[in-house]
PDB file of C-alpha atoms in Angstrom:
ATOM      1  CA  UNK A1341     -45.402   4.236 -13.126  1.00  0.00           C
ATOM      2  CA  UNK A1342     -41.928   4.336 -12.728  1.00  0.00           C
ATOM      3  CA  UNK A1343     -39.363   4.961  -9.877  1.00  0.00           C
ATOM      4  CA  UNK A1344     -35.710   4.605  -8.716  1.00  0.00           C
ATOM      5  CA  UNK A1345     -35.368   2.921  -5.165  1.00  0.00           C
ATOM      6  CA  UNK A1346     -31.923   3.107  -3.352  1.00  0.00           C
ATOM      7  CA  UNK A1347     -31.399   0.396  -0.537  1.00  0.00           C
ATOM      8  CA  UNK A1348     -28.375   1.250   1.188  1.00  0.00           C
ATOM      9  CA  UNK A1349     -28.212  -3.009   2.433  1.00  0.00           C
ATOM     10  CA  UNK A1350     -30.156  -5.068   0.986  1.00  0.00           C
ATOM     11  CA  UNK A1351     -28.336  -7.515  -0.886  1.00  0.00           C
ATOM     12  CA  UNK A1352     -28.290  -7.855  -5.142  1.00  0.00           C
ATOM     13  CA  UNK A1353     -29.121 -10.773  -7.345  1.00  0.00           C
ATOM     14  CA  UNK A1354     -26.425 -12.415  -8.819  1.00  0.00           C
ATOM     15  CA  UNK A1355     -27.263 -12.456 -11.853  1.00  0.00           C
ATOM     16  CA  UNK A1356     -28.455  -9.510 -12.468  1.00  0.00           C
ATOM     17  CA  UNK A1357     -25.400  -8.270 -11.130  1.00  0.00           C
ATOM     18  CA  UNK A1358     -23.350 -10.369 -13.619  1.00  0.00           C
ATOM     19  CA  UNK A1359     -26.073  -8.589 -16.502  1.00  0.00           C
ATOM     20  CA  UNK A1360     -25.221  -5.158 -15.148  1.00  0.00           C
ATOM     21  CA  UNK A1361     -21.923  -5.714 -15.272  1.00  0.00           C
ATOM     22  CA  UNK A1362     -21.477  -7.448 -19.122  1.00  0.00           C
ATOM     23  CA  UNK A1363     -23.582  -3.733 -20.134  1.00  0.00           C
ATOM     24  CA  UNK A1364     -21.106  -1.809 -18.072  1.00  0.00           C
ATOM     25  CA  UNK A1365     -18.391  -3.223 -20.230  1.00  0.00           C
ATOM     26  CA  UNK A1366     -16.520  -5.297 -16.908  1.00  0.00           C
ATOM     27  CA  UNK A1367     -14.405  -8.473 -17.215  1.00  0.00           C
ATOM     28  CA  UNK A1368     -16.665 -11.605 -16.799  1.00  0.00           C
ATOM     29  CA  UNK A1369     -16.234 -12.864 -12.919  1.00  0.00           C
ATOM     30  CA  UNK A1370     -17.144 -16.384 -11.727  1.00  0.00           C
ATOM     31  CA  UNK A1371     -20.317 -15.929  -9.893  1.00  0.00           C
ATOM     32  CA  UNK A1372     -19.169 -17.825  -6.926  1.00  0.00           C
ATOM     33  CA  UNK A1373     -16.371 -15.265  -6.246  1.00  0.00           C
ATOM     34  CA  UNK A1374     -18.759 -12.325  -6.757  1.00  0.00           C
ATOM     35  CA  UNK A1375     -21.663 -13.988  -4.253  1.00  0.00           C
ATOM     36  CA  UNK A1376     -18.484 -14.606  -1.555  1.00  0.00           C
ATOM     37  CA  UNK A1377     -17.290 -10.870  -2.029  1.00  0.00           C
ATOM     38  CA  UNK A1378     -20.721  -9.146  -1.521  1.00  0.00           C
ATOM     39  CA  UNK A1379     -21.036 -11.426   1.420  1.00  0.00           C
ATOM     40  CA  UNK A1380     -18.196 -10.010   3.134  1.00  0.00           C
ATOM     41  CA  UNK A1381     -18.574  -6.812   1.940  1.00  0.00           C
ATOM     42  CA  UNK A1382     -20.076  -4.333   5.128  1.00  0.00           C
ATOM     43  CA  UNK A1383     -22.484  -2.838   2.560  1.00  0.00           C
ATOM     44  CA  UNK A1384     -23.801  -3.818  -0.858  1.00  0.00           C
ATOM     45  CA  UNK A1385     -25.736  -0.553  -2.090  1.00  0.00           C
ATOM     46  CA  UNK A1386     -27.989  -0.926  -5.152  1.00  0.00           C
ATOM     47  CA  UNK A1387     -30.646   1.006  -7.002  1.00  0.00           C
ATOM     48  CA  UNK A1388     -33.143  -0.354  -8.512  1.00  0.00           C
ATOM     49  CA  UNK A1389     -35.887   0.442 -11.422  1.00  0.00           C
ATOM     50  CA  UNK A1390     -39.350  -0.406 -10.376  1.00  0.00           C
ATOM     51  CA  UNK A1391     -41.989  -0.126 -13.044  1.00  0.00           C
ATOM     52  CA  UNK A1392     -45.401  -0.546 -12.324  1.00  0.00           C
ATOM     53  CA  UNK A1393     -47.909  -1.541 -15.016  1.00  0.00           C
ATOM     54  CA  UNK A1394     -51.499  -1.784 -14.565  1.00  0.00           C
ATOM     55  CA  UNK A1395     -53.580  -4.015 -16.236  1.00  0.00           C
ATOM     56  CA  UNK A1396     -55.985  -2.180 -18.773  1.00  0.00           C
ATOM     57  CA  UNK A1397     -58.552  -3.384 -17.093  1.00  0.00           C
ATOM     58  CA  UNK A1398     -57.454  -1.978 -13.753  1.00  0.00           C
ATOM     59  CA  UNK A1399     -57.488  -5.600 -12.047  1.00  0.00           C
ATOM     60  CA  UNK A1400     -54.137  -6.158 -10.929  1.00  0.00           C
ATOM     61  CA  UNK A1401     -50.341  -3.702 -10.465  1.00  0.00           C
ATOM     62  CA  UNK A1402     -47.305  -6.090 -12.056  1.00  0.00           C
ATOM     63  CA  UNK A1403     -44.255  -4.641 -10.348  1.00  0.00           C
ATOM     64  CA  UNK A1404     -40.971  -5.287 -11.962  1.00  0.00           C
ATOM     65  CA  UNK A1405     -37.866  -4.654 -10.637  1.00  0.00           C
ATOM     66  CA  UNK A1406     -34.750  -3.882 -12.420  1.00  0.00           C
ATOM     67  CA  UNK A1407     -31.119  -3.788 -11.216  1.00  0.00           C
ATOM     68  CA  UNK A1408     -29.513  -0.423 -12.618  1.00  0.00           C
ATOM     69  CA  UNK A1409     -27.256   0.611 -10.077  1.00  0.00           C
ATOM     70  CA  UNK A1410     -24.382  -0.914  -7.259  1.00  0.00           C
ATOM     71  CA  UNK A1411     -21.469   0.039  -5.271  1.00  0.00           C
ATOM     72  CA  UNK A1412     -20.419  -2.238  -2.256  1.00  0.00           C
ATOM     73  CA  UNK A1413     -17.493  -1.105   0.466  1.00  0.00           C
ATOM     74  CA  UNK A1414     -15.320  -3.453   2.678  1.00  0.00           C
ATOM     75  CA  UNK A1415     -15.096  -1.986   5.550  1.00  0.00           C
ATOM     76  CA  UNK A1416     -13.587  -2.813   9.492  1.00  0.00           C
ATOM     77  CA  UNK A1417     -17.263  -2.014  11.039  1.00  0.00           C
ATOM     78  CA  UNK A1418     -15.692   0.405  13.245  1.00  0.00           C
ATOM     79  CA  UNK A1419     -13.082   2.778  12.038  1.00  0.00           C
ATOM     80  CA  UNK A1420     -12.425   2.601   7.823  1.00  0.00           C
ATOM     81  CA  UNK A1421     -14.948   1.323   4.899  1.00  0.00           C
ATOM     82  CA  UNK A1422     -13.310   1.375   1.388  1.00  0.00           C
ATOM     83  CA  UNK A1423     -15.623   2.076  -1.425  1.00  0.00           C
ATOM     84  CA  UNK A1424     -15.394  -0.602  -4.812  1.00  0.00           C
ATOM     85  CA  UNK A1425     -17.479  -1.719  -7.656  1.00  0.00           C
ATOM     86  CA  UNK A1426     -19.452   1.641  -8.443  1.00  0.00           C
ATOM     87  CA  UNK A1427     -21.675   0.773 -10.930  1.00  0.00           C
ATOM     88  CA  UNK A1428     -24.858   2.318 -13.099  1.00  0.00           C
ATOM     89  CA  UNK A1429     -26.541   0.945 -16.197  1.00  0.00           C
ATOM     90  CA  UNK A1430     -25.363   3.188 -19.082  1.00  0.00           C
ATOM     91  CA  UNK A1431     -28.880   3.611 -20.009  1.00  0.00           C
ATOM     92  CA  UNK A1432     -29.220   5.284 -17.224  1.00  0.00           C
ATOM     93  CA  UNK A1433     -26.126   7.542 -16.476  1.00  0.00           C
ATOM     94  CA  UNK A1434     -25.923  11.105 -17.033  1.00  0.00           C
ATOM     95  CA  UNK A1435     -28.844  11.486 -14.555  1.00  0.00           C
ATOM     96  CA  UNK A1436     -26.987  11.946 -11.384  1.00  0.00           C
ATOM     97  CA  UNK A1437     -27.734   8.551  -9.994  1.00  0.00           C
ATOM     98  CA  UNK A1438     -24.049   7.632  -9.597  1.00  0.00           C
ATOM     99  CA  UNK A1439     -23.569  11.005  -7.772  1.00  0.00           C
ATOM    100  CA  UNK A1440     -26.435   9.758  -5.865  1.00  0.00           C
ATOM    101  CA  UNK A1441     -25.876   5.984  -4.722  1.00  0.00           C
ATOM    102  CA  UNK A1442     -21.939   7.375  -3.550  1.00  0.00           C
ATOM    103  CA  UNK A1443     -23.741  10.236  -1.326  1.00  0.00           C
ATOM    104  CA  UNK A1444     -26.549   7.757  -0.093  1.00  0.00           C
ATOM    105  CA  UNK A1445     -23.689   5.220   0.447  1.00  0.00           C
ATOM    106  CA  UNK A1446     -21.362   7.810   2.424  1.00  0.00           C
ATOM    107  CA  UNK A1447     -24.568   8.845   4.383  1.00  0.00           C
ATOM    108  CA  UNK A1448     -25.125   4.917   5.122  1.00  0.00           C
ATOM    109  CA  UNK A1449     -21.569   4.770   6.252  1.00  0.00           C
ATOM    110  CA  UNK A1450     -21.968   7.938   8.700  1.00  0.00           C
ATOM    111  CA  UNK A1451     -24.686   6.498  10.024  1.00  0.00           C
ATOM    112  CA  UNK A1452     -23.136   3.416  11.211  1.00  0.00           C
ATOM    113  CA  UNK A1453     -20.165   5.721  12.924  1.00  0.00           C
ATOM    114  CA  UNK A1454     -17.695   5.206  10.122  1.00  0.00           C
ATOM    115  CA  UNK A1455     -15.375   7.543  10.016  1.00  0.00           C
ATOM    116  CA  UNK A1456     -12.513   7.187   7.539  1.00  0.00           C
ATOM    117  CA  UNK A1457     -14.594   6.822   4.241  1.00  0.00           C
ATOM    118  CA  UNK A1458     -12.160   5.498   1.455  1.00  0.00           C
ATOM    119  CA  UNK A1459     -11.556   4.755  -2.153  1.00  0.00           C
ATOM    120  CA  UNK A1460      -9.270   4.506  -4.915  1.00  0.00           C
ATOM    121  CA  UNK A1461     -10.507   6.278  -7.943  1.00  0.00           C
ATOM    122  CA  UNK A1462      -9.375   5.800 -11.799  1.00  0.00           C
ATOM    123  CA  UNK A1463      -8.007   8.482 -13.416  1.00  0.00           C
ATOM    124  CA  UNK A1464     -10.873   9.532 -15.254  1.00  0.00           C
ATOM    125  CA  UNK A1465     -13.424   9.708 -12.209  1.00  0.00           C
ATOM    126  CA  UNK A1466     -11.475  11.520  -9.466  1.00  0.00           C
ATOM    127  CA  UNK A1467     -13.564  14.757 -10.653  1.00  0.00           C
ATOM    128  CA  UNK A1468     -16.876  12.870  -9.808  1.00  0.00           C
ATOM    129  CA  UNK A1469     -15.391  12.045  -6.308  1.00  0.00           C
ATOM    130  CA  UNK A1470     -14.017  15.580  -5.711  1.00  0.00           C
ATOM    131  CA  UNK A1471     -17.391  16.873  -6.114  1.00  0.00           C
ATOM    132  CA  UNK A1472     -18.619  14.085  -3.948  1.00  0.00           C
ATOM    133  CA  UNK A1473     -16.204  15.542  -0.877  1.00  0.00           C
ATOM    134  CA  UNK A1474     -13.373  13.067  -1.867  1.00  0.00           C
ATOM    135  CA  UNK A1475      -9.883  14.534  -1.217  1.00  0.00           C
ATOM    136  CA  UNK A1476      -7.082  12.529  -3.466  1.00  0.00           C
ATOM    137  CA  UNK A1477      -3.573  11.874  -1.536  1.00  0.00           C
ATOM    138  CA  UNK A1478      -4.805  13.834   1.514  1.00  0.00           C
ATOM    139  CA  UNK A1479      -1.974  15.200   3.427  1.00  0.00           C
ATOM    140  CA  UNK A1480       0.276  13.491   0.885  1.00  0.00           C
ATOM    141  CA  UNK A1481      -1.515  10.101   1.240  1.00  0.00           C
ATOM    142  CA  UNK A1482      -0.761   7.757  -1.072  1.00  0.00           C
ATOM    143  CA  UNK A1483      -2.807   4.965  -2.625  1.00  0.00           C
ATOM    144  CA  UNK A1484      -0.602   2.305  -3.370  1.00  0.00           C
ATOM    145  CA  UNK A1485      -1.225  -1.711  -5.220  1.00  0.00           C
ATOM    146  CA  UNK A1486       1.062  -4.501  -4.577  1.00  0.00           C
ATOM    147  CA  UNK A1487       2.220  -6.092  -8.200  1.00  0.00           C
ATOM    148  CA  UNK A1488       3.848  -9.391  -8.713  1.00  0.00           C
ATOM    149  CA  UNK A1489       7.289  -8.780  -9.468  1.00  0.00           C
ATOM    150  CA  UNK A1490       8.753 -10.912 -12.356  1.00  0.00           C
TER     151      UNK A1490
ATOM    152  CA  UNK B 918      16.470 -17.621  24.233  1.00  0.00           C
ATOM    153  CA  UNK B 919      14.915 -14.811  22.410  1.00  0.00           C
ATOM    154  CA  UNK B 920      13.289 -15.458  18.915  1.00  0.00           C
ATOM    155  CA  UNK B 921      10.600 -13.616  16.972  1.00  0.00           C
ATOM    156  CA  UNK B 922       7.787 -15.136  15.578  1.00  0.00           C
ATOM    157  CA  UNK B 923       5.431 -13.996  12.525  1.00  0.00           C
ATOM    158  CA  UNK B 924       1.620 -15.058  13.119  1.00  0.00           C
ATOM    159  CA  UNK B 925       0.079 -14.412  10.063  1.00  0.00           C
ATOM    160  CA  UNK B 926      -3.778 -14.419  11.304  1.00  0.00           C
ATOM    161  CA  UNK B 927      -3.710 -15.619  15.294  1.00  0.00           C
ATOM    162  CA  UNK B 928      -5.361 -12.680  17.380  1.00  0.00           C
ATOM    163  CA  UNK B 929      -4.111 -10.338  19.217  1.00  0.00           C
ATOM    164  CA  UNK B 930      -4.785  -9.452  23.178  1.00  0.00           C
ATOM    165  CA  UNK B 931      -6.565  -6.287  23.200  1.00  0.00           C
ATOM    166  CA  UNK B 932      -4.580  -5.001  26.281  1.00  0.00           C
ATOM    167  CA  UNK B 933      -1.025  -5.496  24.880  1.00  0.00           C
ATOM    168  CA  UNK B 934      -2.008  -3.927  21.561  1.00  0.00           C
ATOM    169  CA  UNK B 935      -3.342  -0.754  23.487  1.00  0.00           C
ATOM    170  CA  UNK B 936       0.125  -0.996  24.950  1.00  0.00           C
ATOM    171  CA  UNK B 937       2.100  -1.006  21.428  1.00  0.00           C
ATOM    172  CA  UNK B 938      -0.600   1.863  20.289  1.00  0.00           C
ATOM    173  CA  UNK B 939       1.151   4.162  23.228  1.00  0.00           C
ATOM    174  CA  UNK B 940       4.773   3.045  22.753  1.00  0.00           C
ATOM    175  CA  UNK B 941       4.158   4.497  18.332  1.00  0.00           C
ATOM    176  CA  UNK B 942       2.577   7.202  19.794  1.00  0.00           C
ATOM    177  CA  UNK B 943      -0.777   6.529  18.360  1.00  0.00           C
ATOM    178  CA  UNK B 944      -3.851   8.214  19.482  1.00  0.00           C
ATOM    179  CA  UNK B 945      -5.689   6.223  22.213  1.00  0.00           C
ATOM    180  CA  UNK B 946      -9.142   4.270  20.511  1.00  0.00           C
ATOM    181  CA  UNK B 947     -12.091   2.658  22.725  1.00  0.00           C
ATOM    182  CA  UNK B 948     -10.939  -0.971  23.645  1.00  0.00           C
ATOM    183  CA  UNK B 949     -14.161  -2.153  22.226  1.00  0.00           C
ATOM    184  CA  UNK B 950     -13.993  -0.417  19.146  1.00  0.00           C
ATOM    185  CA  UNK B 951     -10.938  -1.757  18.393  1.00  0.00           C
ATOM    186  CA  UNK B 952     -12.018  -5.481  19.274  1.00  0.00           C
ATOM    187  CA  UNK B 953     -14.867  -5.195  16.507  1.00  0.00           C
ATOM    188  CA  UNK B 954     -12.313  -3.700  14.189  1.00  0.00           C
ATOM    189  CA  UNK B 955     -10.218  -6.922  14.616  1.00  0.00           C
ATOM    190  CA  UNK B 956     -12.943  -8.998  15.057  1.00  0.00           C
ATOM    191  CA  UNK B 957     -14.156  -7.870  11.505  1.00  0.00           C
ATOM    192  CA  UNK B 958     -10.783  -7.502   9.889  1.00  0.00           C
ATOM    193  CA  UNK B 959      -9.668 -10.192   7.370  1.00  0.00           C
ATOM    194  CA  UNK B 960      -6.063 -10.414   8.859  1.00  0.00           C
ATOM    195  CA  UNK B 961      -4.893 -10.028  11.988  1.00  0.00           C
ATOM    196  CA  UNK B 962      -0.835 -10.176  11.431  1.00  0.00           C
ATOM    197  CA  UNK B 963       1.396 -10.012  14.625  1.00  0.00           C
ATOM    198  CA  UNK B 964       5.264  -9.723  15.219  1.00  0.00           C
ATOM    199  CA  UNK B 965       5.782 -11.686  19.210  1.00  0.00           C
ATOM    200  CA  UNK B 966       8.969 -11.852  20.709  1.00  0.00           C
ATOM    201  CA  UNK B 967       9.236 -15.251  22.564  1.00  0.00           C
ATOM    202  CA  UNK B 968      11.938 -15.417  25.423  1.00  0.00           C
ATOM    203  CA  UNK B 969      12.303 -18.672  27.033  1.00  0.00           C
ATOM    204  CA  UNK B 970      14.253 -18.211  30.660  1.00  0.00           C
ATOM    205  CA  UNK B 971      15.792 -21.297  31.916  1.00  0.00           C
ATOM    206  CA  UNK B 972      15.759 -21.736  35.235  1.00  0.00           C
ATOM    207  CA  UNK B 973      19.456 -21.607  36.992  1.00  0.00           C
ATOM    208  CA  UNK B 974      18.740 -25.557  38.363  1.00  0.00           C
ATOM    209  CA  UNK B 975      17.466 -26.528  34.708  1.00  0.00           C
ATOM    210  CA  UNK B 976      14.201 -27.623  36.420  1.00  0.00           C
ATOM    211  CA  UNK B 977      11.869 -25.785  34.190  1.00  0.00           C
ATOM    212  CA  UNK B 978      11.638 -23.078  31.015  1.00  0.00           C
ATOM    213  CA  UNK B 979       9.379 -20.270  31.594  1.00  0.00           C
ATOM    214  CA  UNK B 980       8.398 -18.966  28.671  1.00  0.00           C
ATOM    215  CA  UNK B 981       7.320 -14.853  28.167  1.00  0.00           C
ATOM    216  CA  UNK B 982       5.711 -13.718  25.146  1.00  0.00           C
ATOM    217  CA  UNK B 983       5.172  -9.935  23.711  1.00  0.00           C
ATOM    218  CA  UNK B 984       3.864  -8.168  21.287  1.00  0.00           C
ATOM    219  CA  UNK B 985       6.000  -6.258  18.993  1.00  0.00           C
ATOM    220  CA  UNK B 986       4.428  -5.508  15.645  1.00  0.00           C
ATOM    221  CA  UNK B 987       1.122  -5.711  13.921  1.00  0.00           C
ATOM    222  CA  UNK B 988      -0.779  -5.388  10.852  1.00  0.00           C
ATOM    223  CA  UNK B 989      -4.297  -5.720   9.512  1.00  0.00           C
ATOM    224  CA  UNK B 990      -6.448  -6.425   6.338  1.00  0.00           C
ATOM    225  CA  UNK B 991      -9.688  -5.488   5.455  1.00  0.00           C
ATOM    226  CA  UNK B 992     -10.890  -7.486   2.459  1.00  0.00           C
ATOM    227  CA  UNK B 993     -14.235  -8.986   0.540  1.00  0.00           C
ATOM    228  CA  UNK B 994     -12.586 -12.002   1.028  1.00  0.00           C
ATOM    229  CA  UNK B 995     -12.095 -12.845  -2.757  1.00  0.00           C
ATOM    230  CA  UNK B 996     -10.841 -10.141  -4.896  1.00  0.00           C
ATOM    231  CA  UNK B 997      -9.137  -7.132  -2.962  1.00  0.00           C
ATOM    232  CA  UNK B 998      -7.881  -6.534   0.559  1.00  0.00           C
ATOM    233  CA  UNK B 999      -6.526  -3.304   2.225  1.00  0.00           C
ATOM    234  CA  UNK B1000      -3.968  -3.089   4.921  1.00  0.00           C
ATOM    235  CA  UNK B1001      -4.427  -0.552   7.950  1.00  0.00           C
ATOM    236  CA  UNK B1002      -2.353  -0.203  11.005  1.00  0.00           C
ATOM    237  CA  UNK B1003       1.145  -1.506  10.619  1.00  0.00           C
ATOM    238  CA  UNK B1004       3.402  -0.716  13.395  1.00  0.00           C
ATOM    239  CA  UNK B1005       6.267  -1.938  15.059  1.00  0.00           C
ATOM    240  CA  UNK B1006       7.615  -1.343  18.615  1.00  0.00           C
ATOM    241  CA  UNK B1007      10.136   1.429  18.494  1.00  0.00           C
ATOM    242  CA  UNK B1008      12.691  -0.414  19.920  1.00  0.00           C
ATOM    243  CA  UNK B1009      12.838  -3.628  17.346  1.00  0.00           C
ATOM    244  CA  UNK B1010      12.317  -0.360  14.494  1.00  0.00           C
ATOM    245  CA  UNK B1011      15.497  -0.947  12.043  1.00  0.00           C
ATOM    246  CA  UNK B1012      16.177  -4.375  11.658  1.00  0.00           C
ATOM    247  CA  UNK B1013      13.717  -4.570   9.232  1.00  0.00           C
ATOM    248  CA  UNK B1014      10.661  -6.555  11.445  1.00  0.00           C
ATOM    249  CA  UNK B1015       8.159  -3.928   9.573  1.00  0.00           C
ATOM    250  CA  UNK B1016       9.084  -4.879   6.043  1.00  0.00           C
ATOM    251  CA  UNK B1017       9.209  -9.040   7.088  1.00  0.00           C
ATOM    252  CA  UNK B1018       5.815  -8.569   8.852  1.00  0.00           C
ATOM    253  CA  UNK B1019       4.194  -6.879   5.363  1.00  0.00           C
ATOM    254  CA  UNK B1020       5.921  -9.246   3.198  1.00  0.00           C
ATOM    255  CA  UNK B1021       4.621 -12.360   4.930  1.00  0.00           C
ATOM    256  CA  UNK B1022       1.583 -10.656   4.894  1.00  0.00           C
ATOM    257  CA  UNK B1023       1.309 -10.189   1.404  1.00  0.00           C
ATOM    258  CA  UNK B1024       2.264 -13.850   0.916  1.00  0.00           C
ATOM    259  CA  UNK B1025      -0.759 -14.846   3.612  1.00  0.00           C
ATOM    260  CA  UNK B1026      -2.770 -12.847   0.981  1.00  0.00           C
ATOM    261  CA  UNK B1027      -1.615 -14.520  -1.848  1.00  0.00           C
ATOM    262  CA  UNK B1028      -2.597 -17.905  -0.763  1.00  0.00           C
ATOM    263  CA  UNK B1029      -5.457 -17.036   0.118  1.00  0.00           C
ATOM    264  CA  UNK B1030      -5.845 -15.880  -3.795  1.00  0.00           C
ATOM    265  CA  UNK B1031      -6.530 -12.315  -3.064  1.00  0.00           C
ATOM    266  CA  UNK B1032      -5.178 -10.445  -6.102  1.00  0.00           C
ATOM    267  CA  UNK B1033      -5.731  -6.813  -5.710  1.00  0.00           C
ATOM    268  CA  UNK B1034      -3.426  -5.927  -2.846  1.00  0.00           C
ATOM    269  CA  UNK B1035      -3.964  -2.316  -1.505  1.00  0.00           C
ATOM    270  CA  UNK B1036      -3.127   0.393   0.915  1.00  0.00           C
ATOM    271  CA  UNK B1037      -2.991   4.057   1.744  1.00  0.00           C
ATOM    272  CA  UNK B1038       0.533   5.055   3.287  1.00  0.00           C
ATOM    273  CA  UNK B1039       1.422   8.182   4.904  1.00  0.00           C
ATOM    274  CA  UNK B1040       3.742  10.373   2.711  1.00  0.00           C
ATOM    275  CA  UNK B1041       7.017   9.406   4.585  1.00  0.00           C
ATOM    276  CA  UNK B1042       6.036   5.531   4.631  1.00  0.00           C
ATOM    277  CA  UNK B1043       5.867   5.904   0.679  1.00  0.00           C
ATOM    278  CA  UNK B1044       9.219   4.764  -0.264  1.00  0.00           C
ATOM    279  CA  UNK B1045       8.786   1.810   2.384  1.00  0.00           C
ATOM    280  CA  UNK B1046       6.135   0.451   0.629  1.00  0.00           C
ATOM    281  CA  UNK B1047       8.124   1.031  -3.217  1.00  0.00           C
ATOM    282  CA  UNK B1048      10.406  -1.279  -1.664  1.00  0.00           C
ATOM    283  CA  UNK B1049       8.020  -4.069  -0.871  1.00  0.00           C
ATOM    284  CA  UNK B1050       6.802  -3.694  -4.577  1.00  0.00           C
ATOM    285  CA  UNK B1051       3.782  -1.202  -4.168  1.00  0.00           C
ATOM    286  CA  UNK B1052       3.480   0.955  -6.587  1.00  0.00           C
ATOM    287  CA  UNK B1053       1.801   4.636  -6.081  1.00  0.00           C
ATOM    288  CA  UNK B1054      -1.273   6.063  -8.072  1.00  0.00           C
ATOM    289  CA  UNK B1055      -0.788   2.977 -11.075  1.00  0.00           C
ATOM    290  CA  UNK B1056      -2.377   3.980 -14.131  1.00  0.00           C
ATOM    291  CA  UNK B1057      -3.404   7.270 -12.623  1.00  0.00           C
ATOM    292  CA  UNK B1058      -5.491   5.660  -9.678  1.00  0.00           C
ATOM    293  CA  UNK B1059      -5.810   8.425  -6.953  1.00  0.00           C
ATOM    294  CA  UNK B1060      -6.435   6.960  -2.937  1.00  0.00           C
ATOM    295  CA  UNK B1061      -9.036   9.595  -2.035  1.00  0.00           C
ATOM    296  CA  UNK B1062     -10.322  10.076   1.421  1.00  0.00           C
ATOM    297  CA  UNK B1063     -13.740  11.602   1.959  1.00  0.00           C
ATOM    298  CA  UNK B1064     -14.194  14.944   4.526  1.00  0.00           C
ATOM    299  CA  UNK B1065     -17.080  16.306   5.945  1.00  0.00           C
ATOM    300  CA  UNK B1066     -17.996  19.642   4.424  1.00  0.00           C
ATOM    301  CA  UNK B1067     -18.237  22.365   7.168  1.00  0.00           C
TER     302      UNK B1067
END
């Protein structure tokens, strides 16, 4: 048996972050950063594959879990949470479980009173967040990143 | 004497920040809500302006300080961090105390190795930021803000 569990806080493996992440196609990052920035991220969001196989001989479930899914959001605890890192497995895309993780996220969010729910899309996903509820330069809003100047 | 001082991460007293809040015109926010928000932001920048008043016999200084600017970060600590809530007393506007306070800040940032410098700023605070060297939507990166659906 299989099934897809989201936990909206329940903290992800390292390394099977770091395995996600090399399938997703993402720059390498040194462990030690990533375990620092989950643990002072507000929430670390993950789904996860759980298979269940039975022994033929009906004696005994093995469970195994899988990492397929992630998306973590700084946030102030109180007023604004920023959304970063959305991740799913390619395997496993194309079955609404991106769409899902962000709306069980900004339910998560809601939940602890935060209002002012934020994120700064790439070009090529601001669709997915517009269907999601996300409004891009709201009132003229601008999302702005500080570069180095030379 | 009057000089102004940059903290970049000291604290600030709840009570005199409630009183810059009114003098920008900013809505009014719980006291305690606003103490978590600091509690649980990254960086807590402040702008004080120090007067020392001599007494006429020279027998003592007395020293007054206020608070005249501030500006926060959220952040995971390691990779990005996102500055909310810059202001600047109305009367020290124009001499350029905002722009000092978000430059030091960006330095405080830097050592601190955060890389990925961000913010959302109001249409007519755009420009303000260009100057300081952030650039709007890069590569097509939209700031989106989610709304509840009615």
């Amino acid at each position: 048996m299989e099934k897809i569990v989201f936990s909206p806080n329940e903290g992800v493996d390292i390394q099977e972050l770091e395995r996600l992440c090399l399938k997703v196609g993402w720059p390498k990052r040194a462990p030690s950063k990533v375990e620092t920035a989950l643990k002072n991220s507000f929430m670390v969001a993950s789904l996860c594959l759980i298979k269940e196989i039975s022994q033929p001989d009906g004696s005994s479930v093995e469970v195994k879990r899988e990492l397929i899914g992630m998306a973590r959001a700084t946030s102030d605890h109180v007023f604004n949470a920023t959304i970063w890192d959305v991740l799913v497995d390619p395997l496993y895309q194309g079955q609404g479980l991106g769409k899902a993780l962000v709306e069980q996220m900004i339910r998560a969010l809601l939940r602890r009173n935060i209002g002012n729910i934020t994120l700064f899309a790439d070009s090529q996903v601001v669709d997915f967040y517009k269907n999601l509820g996300f409004e891009p330069d709201p009132e003229g809003i601008k999302g702005m990143f500080w570069y180095p100047r030379f």
